[in-house]
PDB file of C-alpha atoms and ligand atoms in Angstrom:
ATOM      1  CA  MET A   1      75.113 115.815-143.792  1.00 82.00           C
ATOM      2  CA  PRO A   2      75.186 114.355-140.257  1.00 87.00           C
ATOM      3  CA  PRO A   3      78.026 115.450-137.954  1.00 92.00           C
ATOM      4  CA  ALA A   4      81.200 113.342-137.846  1.00 95.00           C
ATOM      5  CA  ARG A   5      81.130 111.517-134.504  1.00 96.00           C
ATOM      6  CA  LEU A   6      84.714 111.515-133.195  1.00 97.00           C
ATOM      7  CA  SER A   7      85.804 108.186-131.714  1.00 96.00           C
ATOM      8  CA  THR A   8      89.287 106.947-132.656  1.00 96.00           C
ATOM      9  CA  LYS A   9      92.641 108.469-131.732  1.00 97.00           C
ATOM     10  CA  LEU A  10      93.081 109.156-135.444  1.00 97.00           C
ATOM     11  CA  ASP A  11      89.876 111.246-135.433  1.00 98.00           C
ATOM     12  CA  TYR A  12      91.157 113.465-132.621  1.00 98.00           C
ATOM     13  CA  GLN A  13      94.672 113.627-134.063  1.00 98.00           C
ATOM     14  CA  SER A  14      93.269 114.775-137.398  1.00 98.00           C
ATOM     15  CA  LEU A  15      91.228 117.494-135.617  1.00 98.00           C
ATOM     16  CA  LEU A  16      94.364 118.637-133.814  1.00 98.00           C
ATOM     17  CA  ASP A  17      96.383 118.735-137.041  1.00 98.00           C
ATOM     18  CA  LYS A  18      93.707 120.714-138.919  1.00 98.00           C
ATOM     19  CA  HIS A  19      93.249 123.532-136.398  1.00 98.00           C
ATOM     20  CA  ASP A  20      95.696 126.091-135.000  1.00 98.00           C
ATOM     21  CA  THR A  21      93.132 128.173-133.078  1.00 98.00           C
ATOM     22  CA  TRP A  22      90.672 126.585-130.636  1.00 98.00           C
ATOM     23  CA  MET A  23      87.805 128.744-129.424  1.00 98.00           C
ATOM     24  CA  PHE A  24      86.056 127.312-126.375  1.00 98.00           C
ATOM     25  CA  ASP A  25      82.626 128.193-125.101  1.00 98.00           C
ATOM     26  CA  CYS A  26      82.601 128.097-121.291  1.00 98.00           C
ATOM     27  CA  ASP A  27      79.248 127.211-119.704  1.00 97.00           C
ATOM     28  CA  GLY A  28      78.440 123.611-120.621  1.00 98.00           C
ATOM     29  CA  VAL A  29      81.858 122.982-122.211  1.00 98.00           C
ATOM     30  CA  LEU A  30      84.594 123.804-119.675  1.00 98.00           C
ATOM     31  CA  TRP A  31      82.278 123.777-116.677  1.00 98.00           C
ATOM     32  CA  ASN A  32      78.742 123.740-115.390  1.00 97.00           C
ATOM     33  CA  GLY A  33      78.501 126.484-112.785  1.00 95.00           C
ATOM     34  CA  ASP A  34      81.710 126.065-110.785  1.00 96.00           C
ATOM     35  CA  ARG A  35      82.090 122.353-111.526  1.00 97.00           C
ATOM     36  CA  LEU A  36      84.788 121.657-114.118  1.00 98.00           C
ATOM     37  CA  VAL A  37      84.074 119.159-116.900  1.00 98.00           C
ATOM     38  CA  ASP A  38      86.348 116.107-116.398  1.00 98.00           C
ATOM     39  CA  GLY A  39      89.514 116.460-118.405  1.00 98.00           C
ATOM     40  CA  ALA A  40      89.041 120.141-119.306  1.00 98.00           C
ATOM     41  CA  VAL A  41      92.308 121.259-117.668  1.00 97.00           C
ATOM     42  CA  LYS A  42      94.301 118.399-119.216  1.00 98.00           C
ATOM     43  CA  VAL A  43      92.934 118.990-122.712  1.00 98.00           C
ATOM     44  CA  LEU A  44      93.775 122.688-122.615  1.00 98.00           C
ATOM     45  CA  GLU A  45      97.293 121.767-121.480  1.00 98.00           C
ATOM     46  CA  ILE A  46      97.625 119.313-124.372  1.00 98.00           C
ATOM     47  CA  LEU A  47      96.495 121.950-126.885  1.00 98.00           C
ATOM     48  CA  ARG A  48      98.904 124.541-125.526  1.00 98.00           C
ATOM     49  CA  SER A  49     101.725 121.960-125.557  1.00 98.00           C
ATOM     50  CA  HIS A  50     101.061 121.596-129.310  1.00 98.00           C
ATOM     51  CA  ASN A  51     101.381 125.409-129.677  1.00 98.00           C
ATOM     52  CA  LYS A  52      97.676 125.796-130.371  1.00 98.00           C
ATOM     53  CA  SER A  53      96.058 129.190-129.739  1.00 98.00           C
ATOM     54  CA  VAL A  54      93.328 128.847-127.107  1.00 98.00           C
ATOM     55  CA  LEU A  55      90.521 131.421-126.739  1.00 98.00           C
ATOM     56  CA  PHE A  56      87.465 131.485-124.496  1.00 98.00           C
ATOM     57  CA  VAL A  57      84.223 132.854-125.971  1.00 98.00           C
ATOM     58  CA  THR A  58      81.281 133.005-123.555  1.00 98.00           C
ATOM     59  CA  ASN A  59      77.795 134.518-123.775  1.00 98.00           C
ATOM     60  CA  ASN A  60      77.717 134.717-119.999  1.00 98.00           C
ATOM     61  CA  ALA A  61      77.592 138.457-119.239  1.00 98.00           C
ATOM     62  CA  THR A  62      77.677 138.141-115.451  1.00 98.00           C
ATOM     63  CA  LYS A  63      81.454 138.551-115.327  1.00 98.00           C
ATOM     64  CA  SER A  64      83.992 140.924-116.835  1.00 98.00           C
ATOM     65  CA  ARG A  65      87.167 139.523-118.371  1.00 98.00           C
ATOM     66  CA  PRO A  66      89.200 140.189-115.178  1.00 98.00           C
ATOM     67  CA  SER A  67      86.478 138.487-113.112  1.00 98.00           C
ATOM     68  CA  TYR A  68      86.517 135.525-115.484  1.00 98.00           C
ATOM     69  CA  LYS A  69      90.284 135.363-115.099  1.00 98.00           C
ATOM     70  CA  LYS A  70      89.721 134.962-111.325  1.00 98.00           C
ATOM     71  CA  LYS A  71      87.273 132.101-112.007  1.00 98.00           C
ATOM     72  CA  PHE A  72      89.754 130.411-114.330  1.00 98.00           C
ATOM     73  CA  ASP A  73      92.478 130.790-111.696  1.00 98.00           C
ATOM     74  CA  LYS A  74      90.218 129.485-108.923  1.00 97.00           C
ATOM     75  CA  LEU A  75      89.362 126.414-110.999  1.00 97.00           C
ATOM     76  CA  GLY A  76      92.993 125.845-111.992  1.00 96.00           C
ATOM     77  CA  VAL A  77      92.429 126.485-115.696  1.00 96.00           C
ATOM     78  CA  GLU A  78      95.276 128.353-117.444  1.00 96.00           C
ATOM     79  CA  ALA A  79      93.845 131.444-119.120  1.00 97.00           C
ATOM     80  CA  HIS A  80      95.095 134.927-119.895  1.00 97.00           C
ATOM     81  CA  VAL A  81      92.756 137.932-119.777  1.00 97.00           C
ATOM     82  CA  ASP A  82      93.311 138.682-123.457  1.00 97.00           C
ATOM     83  CA  GLU A  83      92.205 135.144-124.337  1.00 98.00           C
ATOM     84  CA  ILE A  84      88.825 135.697-122.686  1.00 98.00           C
ATOM     85  CA  PHE A  85      85.877 137.165-124.613  1.00 98.00           C
ATOM     86  CA  GLY A  86      82.530 137.532-122.864  1.00 98.00           C
ATOM     87  CA  SER A  87      79.288 139.044-124.108  1.00 98.00           C
ATOM     88  CA  ALA A  88      79.600 141.803-121.480  1.00 98.00           C
ATOM     89  CA  TYR A  89      82.886 142.855-123.092  1.00 98.00           C
ATOM     90  CA  ALA A  90      81.451 142.573-126.607  1.00 97.00           C
ATOM     91  CA  ALA A  91      78.412 144.651-125.602  1.00 98.00           C
ATOM     92  CA  ALA A  92      80.569 147.379-124.038  1.00 98.00           C
ATOM     93  CA  VAL A  93      82.766 147.492-127.158  1.00 97.00           C
ATOM     94  CA  TYR A  94      79.654 147.680-129.329  1.00 97.00           C
ATOM     95  CA  VAL A  95      78.235 150.622-127.334  1.00 98.00           C
ATOM     96  CA  SER A  96      81.545 152.506-127.381  1.00 97.00           C
ATOM     97  CA  SER A  97      82.955 151.650-130.812  1.00 96.00           C
ATOM     98  CA  VAL A  98      79.946 150.857-133.003  1.00 96.00           C
ATOM     99  CA  MET A  99      77.131 152.920-131.478  1.00 97.00           C
ATOM    100  CA  LYS A 100      79.710 155.530-130.440  1.00 97.00           C
ATOM    101  CA  LEU A 101      77.427 156.516-127.556  1.00 98.00           C
ATOM    102  CA  PRO A 102      78.065 160.244-126.887  1.00 97.00           C
ATOM    103  CA  LYS A 103      79.855 160.954-123.623  1.00 96.00           C
ATOM    104  CA  ASP A 104      76.846 162.844-122.231  1.00 98.00           C
ATOM    105  CA  LYS A 105      74.605 159.812-122.747  1.00 98.00           C
ATOM    106  CA  LYS A 106      74.030 156.764-120.508  1.00 98.00           C
ATOM    107  CA  VAL A 107      72.986 153.125-120.660  1.00 98.00           C
ATOM    108  CA  TYR A 108      70.240 151.709-118.447  1.00 98.00           C
ATOM    109  CA  VAL A 109      71.578 148.288-117.395  1.00 98.00           C
ATOM    110  CA  VAL A 110      69.591 145.197-116.474  1.00 98.00           C
ATOM    111  CA  GLY A 111      72.418 142.925-115.444  1.00 98.00           C
ATOM    112  CA  MET A 112      75.263 142.285-113.046  1.00 98.00           C
ATOM    113  CA  GLU A 113      78.750 143.463-112.127  1.00 97.00           C
ATOM    114  CA  GLY A 114      80.319 142.017-115.263  1.00 96.00           C
ATOM    115  CA  LEU A 115      78.292 144.291-117.482  1.00 98.00           C
ATOM    116  CA  GLU A 116      78.936 147.328-115.292  1.00 98.00           C
ATOM    117  CA  GLN A 117      82.685 146.685-115.146  1.00 98.00           C
ATOM    118  CA  GLU A 118      83.023 146.258-118.906  1.00 98.00           C
ATOM    119  CA  LEU A 119      80.951 149.392-119.616  1.00 98.00           C
ATOM    120  CA  ALA A 120      83.100 151.354-117.140  1.00 98.00           C
ATOM    121  CA  SER A 121      86.257 149.991-118.831  1.00 98.00           C
ATOM    122  CA  GLU A 122      84.971 151.425-122.110  1.00 97.00           C
ATOM    123  CA  GLY A 123      84.195 154.771-120.457  1.00 98.00           C
ATOM    124  CA  ILE A 124      80.437 154.310-120.821  1.00 98.00           C
ATOM    125  CA  SER A 125      78.160 155.879-118.172  1.00 98.00           C
ATOM    126  CA  TYR A 126      75.354 153.684-116.910  1.00 98.00           C
ATOM    127  CA  ILE A 127      72.590 153.508-114.320  1.00 98.00           C
ATOM    128  CA  GLY A 128      70.590 150.592-112.964  1.00 98.00           C
ATOM    129  CA  GLY A 129      72.499 147.291-112.833  1.00 98.00           C
ATOM    130  CA  THR A 130      73.427 146.429-109.246  1.00 98.00           C
ATOM    131  CA  ASP A 131      72.247 149.793-107.842  1.00 98.00           C
ATOM    132  CA  PRO A 132      71.090 148.889-104.312  1.00 97.00           C
ATOM    133  CA  ALA A 133      68.097 151.232-104.726  1.00 95.00           C
ATOM    134  CA  ASP A 134      66.725 148.801-107.345  1.00 95.00           C
ATOM    135  CA  ALA A 135      67.343 145.652-105.305  1.00 93.00           C
ATOM    136  CA  THR A 136      63.824 145.474-103.948  1.00 95.00           C
ATOM    137  CA  LEU A 137      60.820 143.166-104.064  1.00 94.00           C
ATOM    138  CA  ALA A 138      58.469 146.086-103.329  1.00 93.00           C
ATOM    139  CA  SER A 139      55.904 146.835-106.021  1.00 93.00           C
ATOM    140  CA  PHE A 140      56.938 149.600-108.394  1.00 96.00           C
ATOM    141  CA  SER A 141      55.243 152.993-108.501  1.00 97.00           C
ATOM    142  CA  LEU A 142      55.708 155.427-111.373  1.00 97.00           C
ATOM    143  CA  SER A 143      55.129 158.277-108.930  1.00 97.00           C
ATOM    144  CA  SER A 144      58.555 157.509-107.491  1.00 91.00           C
ATOM    145  CA  PHE A 145      60.266 157.275-110.876  1.00 96.00           C
ATOM    146  CA  THR A 146      62.092 160.130-112.582  1.00 97.00           C
ATOM    147  CA  ARG A 147      63.328 159.348-116.065  1.00 97.00           C
ATOM    148  CA  ASP A 148      66.999 160.176-116.636  1.00 98.00           C
ATOM    149  CA  PRO A 149      67.006 162.150-119.907  1.00 98.00           C
ATOM    150  CA  ALA A 150      70.590 161.052-120.600  1.00 98.00           C
ATOM    151  CA  VAL A 151      69.627 157.384-121.051  1.00 98.00           C
ATOM    152  CA  ALA A 152      69.942 156.540-124.748  1.00 98.00           C
ATOM    153  CA  ALA A 153      70.094 152.737-124.569  1.00 98.00           C
ATOM    154  CA  VAL A 154      68.837 149.801-122.518  1.00 99.00           C
ATOM    155  CA  LEU A 155      71.262 146.861-122.250  1.00 98.00           C
ATOM    156  CA  CYS A 156      69.972 143.608-120.745  1.00 98.00           C
ATOM    157  CA  GLY A 157      72.024 140.558-119.756  1.00 98.00           C
ATOM    158  CA  LEU A 158      71.730 137.607-117.403  1.00 98.00           C
ATOM    159  CA  ASP A 159      70.619 139.015-114.035  1.00 98.00           C
ATOM    160  CA  THR A 160      70.172 136.505-111.239  1.00 97.00           C
ATOM    161  CA  ALA A 161      68.721 139.278-109.046  1.00 98.00           C
ATOM    162  CA  ILE A 162      66.051 140.368-111.533  1.00 98.00           C
ATOM    163  CA  ASN A 163      62.911 142.037-110.162  1.00 98.00           C
ATOM    164  CA  TYR A 164      59.830 144.016-111.179  1.00 98.00           C
ATOM    165  CA  THR A 165      61.470 147.361-110.383  1.00 98.00           C
ATOM    166  CA  LYS A 166      64.327 146.781-112.820  1.00 98.00           C
ATOM    167  CA  LEU A 167      61.964 145.554-115.536  1.00 98.00           C
ATOM    168  CA  SER A 168      59.626 148.515-114.952  1.00 98.00           C
ATOM    169  CA  LYS A 169      62.407 151.081-115.165  1.00 98.00           C
ATOM    170  CA  ALA A 170      63.906 149.527-118.297  1.00 98.00           C
ATOM    171  CA  PHE A 171      60.431 149.417-119.834  1.00 98.00           C
ATOM    172  CA  GLN A 172      59.934 153.166-119.219  1.00 98.00           C
ATOM    173  CA  TYR A 173      63.001 153.876-121.353  1.00 98.00           C
ATOM    174  CA  LEU A 174      62.044 151.362-124.032  1.00 98.00           C
ATOM    175  CA  GLN A 175      58.737 153.133-124.662  1.00 98.00           C
ATOM    176  CA  ASP A 176      60.805 155.816-126.399  1.00 98.00           C
ATOM    177  CA  PRO A 177      61.614 154.401-129.852  1.00 98.00           C
ATOM    178  CA  ALA A 178      64.757 156.530-129.880  1.00 98.00           C
ATOM    179  CA  THR A 179      66.168 154.419-127.025  1.00 98.00           C
ATOM    180  CA  THR A 180      68.367 151.614-128.404  1.00 98.00           C
ATOM    181  CA  PHE A 181      67.432 148.151-127.127  1.00 98.00           C
ATOM    182  CA  LEU A 182      70.414 145.819-126.734  1.00 98.00           C
ATOM    183  CA  VAL A 183      70.804 142.387-125.143  1.00 98.00           C
ATOM    184  CA  THR A 184      74.129 140.708-124.428  1.00 98.00           C
ATOM    185  CA  ASN A 185      72.757 137.362-125.681  1.00 98.00           C
ATOM    186  CA  ASP A 186      69.572 135.364-126.195  1.00 98.00           C
ATOM    187  CA  ASP A 187      70.384 132.054-124.506  1.00 98.00           C
ATOM    188  CA  SER A 188      67.089 130.663-123.234  1.00 98.00           C
ATOM    189  CA  THR A 189      68.680 128.589-120.487  1.00 97.00           C
ATOM    190  CA  TYR A 190      71.865 128.498-118.453  1.00 96.00           C
ATOM    191  CA  PRO A 191      73.590 125.109-117.849  1.00 95.00           C
ATOM    192  CA  ALA A 192      74.316 125.326-114.120  1.00 94.00           C
ATOM    193  CA  GLU A 193      75.753 122.531-111.946  1.00 94.00           C
ATOM    194  CA  GLY A 194      73.026 119.907-111.644  1.00 93.00           C
ATOM    195  CA  GLY A 195      70.666 121.276-114.261  1.00 95.00           C
ATOM    196  CA  LEU A 196      69.255 124.209-116.189  1.00 96.00           C
ATOM    197  CA  LEU A 197      68.365 127.699-114.978  1.00 97.00           C
ATOM    198  CA  PRO A 198      66.699 130.553-116.877  1.00 98.00           C
ATOM    199  CA  GLY A 199      69.186 132.209-119.189  1.00 98.00           C
ATOM    200  CA  ALA A 200      69.723 135.746-120.379  1.00 98.00           C
ATOM    201  CA  GLY A 201      67.043 135.298-123.031  1.00 98.00           C
ATOM    202  CA  ALA A 202      64.541 134.548-120.263  1.00 98.00           C
ATOM    203  CA  ILE A 203      65.562 137.759-118.474  1.00 98.00           C
ATOM    204  CA  SER A 204      65.020 139.999-121.510  1.00 98.00           C
ATOM    205  CA  ALA A 205      61.817 138.246-122.620  1.00 98.00           C
ATOM    206  CA  PRO A 206      59.540 140.372-120.349  1.00 98.00           C
ATOM    207  CA  LEU A 207      61.015 143.540-121.865  1.00 98.00           C
ATOM    208  CA  LYS A 208      60.419 142.261-125.406  1.00 98.00           C
ATOM    209  CA  THR A 209      56.832 141.372-124.504  1.00 98.00           C
ATOM    210  CA  ALA A 210      56.060 144.640-122.732  1.00 98.00           C
ATOM    211  CA  SER A 211      57.740 146.904-125.298  1.00 98.00           C
ATOM    212  CA  GLY A 212      56.828 144.907-128.401  1.00 98.00           C
ATOM    213  CA  ARG A 213      60.411 145.564-129.554  1.00 98.00           C
ATOM    214  CA  GLU A 214      63.096 143.139-130.769  1.00 98.00           C
ATOM    215  CA  PRO A 215      66.542 144.001-129.347  1.00 98.00           C
ATOM    216  CA  LEU A 216      69.898 143.732-131.087  1.00 98.00           C
ATOM    217  CA  SER A 217      71.667 140.710-129.603  1.00 98.00           C
ATOM    218  CA  ILE A 218      75.447 141.119-129.337  1.00 97.00           C
ATOM    219  CA  GLY A 219      76.716 137.709-128.272  1.00 98.00           C
ATOM    220  CA  LYS A 220      76.988 134.405-130.163  1.00 98.00           C
ATOM    221  CA  PRO A 221      75.850 133.728-132.885  1.00 98.00           C
ATOM    222  CA  ALA A 222      76.183 137.421-133.881  1.00 97.00           C
ATOM    223  CA  LYS A 223      79.370 138.466-135.634  1.00 92.00           C
ATOM    224  CA  THR A 224      80.030 141.259-133.115  1.00 90.00           C
ATOM    225  CA  MET A 225      81.763 138.796-130.812  1.00 93.00           C
ATOM    226  CA  LEU A 226      83.976 137.529-133.639  1.00 96.00           C
ATOM    227  CA  ASP A 227      84.797 141.130-134.586  1.00 95.00           C
ATOM    228  CA  CYS A 228      85.986 141.707-131.004  1.00 94.00           C
ATOM    229  CA  ILE A 229      88.226 138.622-131.235  1.00 95.00           C
ATOM    230  CA  LYS A 230      89.568 139.644-134.667  1.00 96.00           C
ATOM    231  CA  ALA A 231      90.479 143.054-133.220  1.00 95.00           C
ATOM    232  CA  LYS A 232      92.853 141.341-130.772  1.00 94.00           C
ATOM    233  CA  HIS A 233      93.918 138.041-132.354  1.00 96.00           C
ATOM    234  CA  ASN A 234      95.022 136.983-135.813  1.00 96.00           C
ATOM    235  CA  PHE A 235      93.572 133.641-136.823  1.00 98.00           C
ATOM    236  CA  ASP A 236      92.752 131.772-140.019  1.00 98.00           C
ATOM    237  CA  PRO A 237      89.016 130.895-139.933  1.00 98.00           C
ATOM    238  CA  LYS A 238      89.761 127.795-142.021  1.00 98.00           C
ATOM    239  CA  ARG A 239      92.150 126.555-139.327  1.00 98.00           C
ATOM    240  CA  THR A 240      89.988 127.618-136.388  1.00 98.00           C
ATOM    241  CA  ILE A 241      87.453 125.461-134.534  1.00 98.00           C
ATOM    242  CA  MET A 242      84.629 126.610-132.243  1.00 98.00           C
ATOM    243  CA  VAL A 243      83.841 124.145-129.476  1.00 98.00           C
ATOM    244  CA  GLY A 244      80.397 124.615-127.944  1.00 98.00           C
ATOM    245  CA  ASP A 245      77.392 123.016-126.262  1.00 98.00           C
ATOM    246  CA  ARG A 246      74.552 125.051-127.782  1.00 98.00           C
ATOM    247  CA  LEU A 247      73.550 124.739-131.437  1.00 98.00           C
ATOM    248  CA  ASN A 248      71.836 128.122-131.931  1.00 98.00           C
ATOM    249  CA  THR A 249      74.682 130.082-130.358  1.00 98.00           C
ATOM    250  CA  ASP A 250      78.056 128.319-130.435  1.00 98.00           C
ATOM    251  CA  ILE A 251      77.657 126.174-133.558  1.00 98.00           C
ATOM    252  CA  LEU A 252      75.831 128.882-135.500  1.00 98.00           C
ATOM    253  CA  PHE A 253      78.504 131.387-134.406  1.00 98.00           C
ATOM    254  CA  GLY A 254      81.181 129.082-135.781  1.00 98.00           C
ATOM    255  CA  GLN A 255      79.315 128.557-139.027  1.00 98.00           C
ATOM    256  CA  ASN A 256      78.638 132.287-139.436  1.00 98.00           C
ATOM    257  CA  GLY A 257      82.361 132.924-139.003  1.00 98.00           C
ATOM    258  CA  GLY A 258      83.471 130.220-141.437  1.00 98.00           C
ATOM    259  CA  LEU A 259      84.992 128.189-138.596  1.00 98.00           C
ATOM    260  CA  SER A 260      84.939 124.442-138.015  1.00 98.00           C
ATOM    261  CA  THR A 261      82.523 123.414-135.290  1.00 98.00           C
ATOM    262  CA  LEU A 262      82.717 120.765-132.595  1.00 98.00           C
ATOM    263  CA  LEU A 263      79.631 120.103-130.474  1.00 98.00           C
ATOM    264  CA  VAL A 264      80.022 118.596-127.013  1.00 98.00           C
ATOM    265  CA  LEU A 265      77.175 116.966-125.066  1.00 98.00           C
ATOM    266  CA  THR A 266      78.110 118.154-121.568  1.00 98.00           C
ATOM    267  CA  GLY A 267      75.803 121.184-121.585  1.00 97.00           C
ATOM    268  CA  ILE A 268      72.589 122.143-123.322  1.00 97.00           C
ATOM    269  CA  THR A 269      72.477 119.849-126.368  1.00 97.00           C
ATOM    270  CA  HIS A 270      71.631 116.152-126.253  1.00 96.00           C
ATOM    271  CA  ILE A 271      72.219 113.520-128.909  1.00 94.00           C
ATOM    272  CA  GLU A 272      68.539 113.484-129.892  1.00 93.00           C
ATOM    273  CA  ASP A 273      68.877 117.167-130.817  1.00 95.00           C
ATOM    274  CA  ILE A 274      71.257 116.233-133.639  1.00 94.00           C
ATOM    275  CA  GLU A 275      70.068 112.733-134.556  1.00 92.00           C
ATOM    276  CA  GLY A 276      66.626 111.292-135.323  1.00 86.00           C
ATOM    277  CA  PRO A 277      63.298 112.833-136.327  1.00 90.00           C
ATOM    278  CA  ASN A 278      63.563 115.962-134.198  1.00 91.00           C
ATOM    279  CA  ALA A 279      67.143 116.831-135.102  1.00 94.00           C
ATOM    280  CA  SER A 280      67.943 120.513-135.458  1.00 95.00           C
ATOM    281  CA  THR A 281      68.655 122.057-138.855  1.00 95.00           C
ATOM    282  CA  ILE A 282      71.868 123.422-137.311  1.00 97.00           C
ATOM    283  CA  VAL A 283      74.341 120.583-137.875  1.00 97.00           C
ATOM    284  CA  PRO A 284      77.832 120.727-136.313  1.00 98.00           C
ATOM    285  CA  GLU A 285      80.749 119.400-138.343  1.00 98.00           C
ATOM    286  CA  TYR A 286      81.987 117.235-135.472  1.00 98.00           C
ATOM    287  CA  VAL A 287      80.480 115.896-132.269  1.00 98.00           C
ATOM    288  CA  THR A 288      81.982 114.244-129.207  1.00 98.00           C
ATOM    289  CA  ASN A 289      80.626 113.597-125.722  1.00 98.00           C
ATOM    290  CA  SER A 290      82.992 115.895-123.877  1.00 98.00           C
ATOM    291  CA  ILE A 291      86.131 117.933-124.447  1.00 98.00           C
ATOM    292  CA  GLY A 292      87.635 115.435-121.982  1.00 98.00           C
ATOM    293  CA  ASP A 293      87.605 112.922-124.866  1.00 98.00           C
ATOM    294  CA  LEU A 294      90.569 114.807-126.348  1.00 98.00           C
ATOM    295  CA  ARG A 295      92.734 113.439-123.509  1.00 97.00           C
ATOM    296  CA  ILE A 296      93.357 110.561-125.916  1.00 96.00           C
ATOM    297  CA  LEU A 297      95.911 112.919-127.497  1.00 96.00           C
ATOM    298  CA  ALA A 298      98.073 112.977-124.376  1.00 92.00           C
TER     299      ALA A 298
HETATM  300  O1  DEZ B 301      72.082 132.632-119.914  1.00 56.35           O
HETATM  301  C1  DEZ B 301      73.171 132.875-120.380  1.00 56.35           C
HETATM  302  O2  DEZ B 301      73.637 134.023-120.427  1.00 56.35           O
HETATM  303  C2  DEZ B 301      73.882 131.729-121.015  1.00 56.35           C
HETATM  304  O3  DEZ B 301      73.194 130.541-120.842  1.00 56.35           O
HETATM  305  C3  DEZ B 301      75.201 131.374-120.495  1.00 56.35           C
HETATM  306  O4  DEZ B 301      75.763 132.315-119.764  1.00 56.35           O
HETATM  307  C4  DEZ B 301      75.952 130.853-121.692  1.00 56.35           C
HETATM  308  O5  DEZ B 301      77.276 130.957-121.520  1.00 56.35           O
HETATM  309  P1  DEZ B 301      78.227 130.195-122.581  1.00 56.35           P
HETATM  310  O6  DEZ B 301      77.659 128.807-122.735  1.00 56.35           O
HETATM  311  O7  DEZ B 301      78.171 130.984-123.852  1.00 56.35           O
HETATM  312  O8  DEZ B 301      79.561 130.203-121.887  1.00 56.35           O
HETATM  313 MG1   MG B 302      77.675 127.015-123.397  1.00 56.35          MG
END
């Protein structure tokens, strides 16, 4: 069944009446890079004025929840830290609460401050990440590498300072099948301001190729992220809607969780991805151009 294309005030009013909890993806929905989508602030205000629960669910692992709160504040978007769920947070919770990584073990991180901060918040020891010693474009020599025997997992997320040294070190650990291979998410591209950039999936791809291993992906569409939200918020899946810009993460995440799904066309997905001969098999329930369209409810 094709998605319902929202257009009239009645369409948006009906969506508002049917859903108490609104989960918003961030990149490509609320903003692209640091550029807000037109109407995003107003729409969130309208939803809150109707006593709707608003949550933010992002696969972007570059920031911790407190760091995201600073971005929300800087952009003038009302958000509370406990409404924000990022894949860095979900990955840290997974390592601590699901893997139950022993205290004498460590994680080798390919990623940025967000991942490090969330791991630290969960009491997880890590190496790698933004370690200045790894921030080099020099070629990598194994003669200068000493494996840390405490490393029991490799965790890879979006790293805009990726280099051969980080990939080489992570790969050393991944050659041991006992080392757990985790990625925060698999997004192939990142919807930045003005266009697309390589996403987290493009950062972990070299490790998958070199190791021949498939990692466990924590972020959307996996249920781990929803489990993290359920641990902090009560919501009725039947009266919850996931608003996203990527079919194989946001919309699939919503479908996997039994949520309604609203696709917006301000990020990754274009109308030809859901209509016509090359349409995806992942079909959102609703589609609208932008979350700004919901300003009609003002
Ligand atoms: O590359 C990535 O990690 C993702 O493209 C990006 O961060 C997605 O973020 P989201 O759309 O889930 O907010
Ligand atoms: Mg997105």
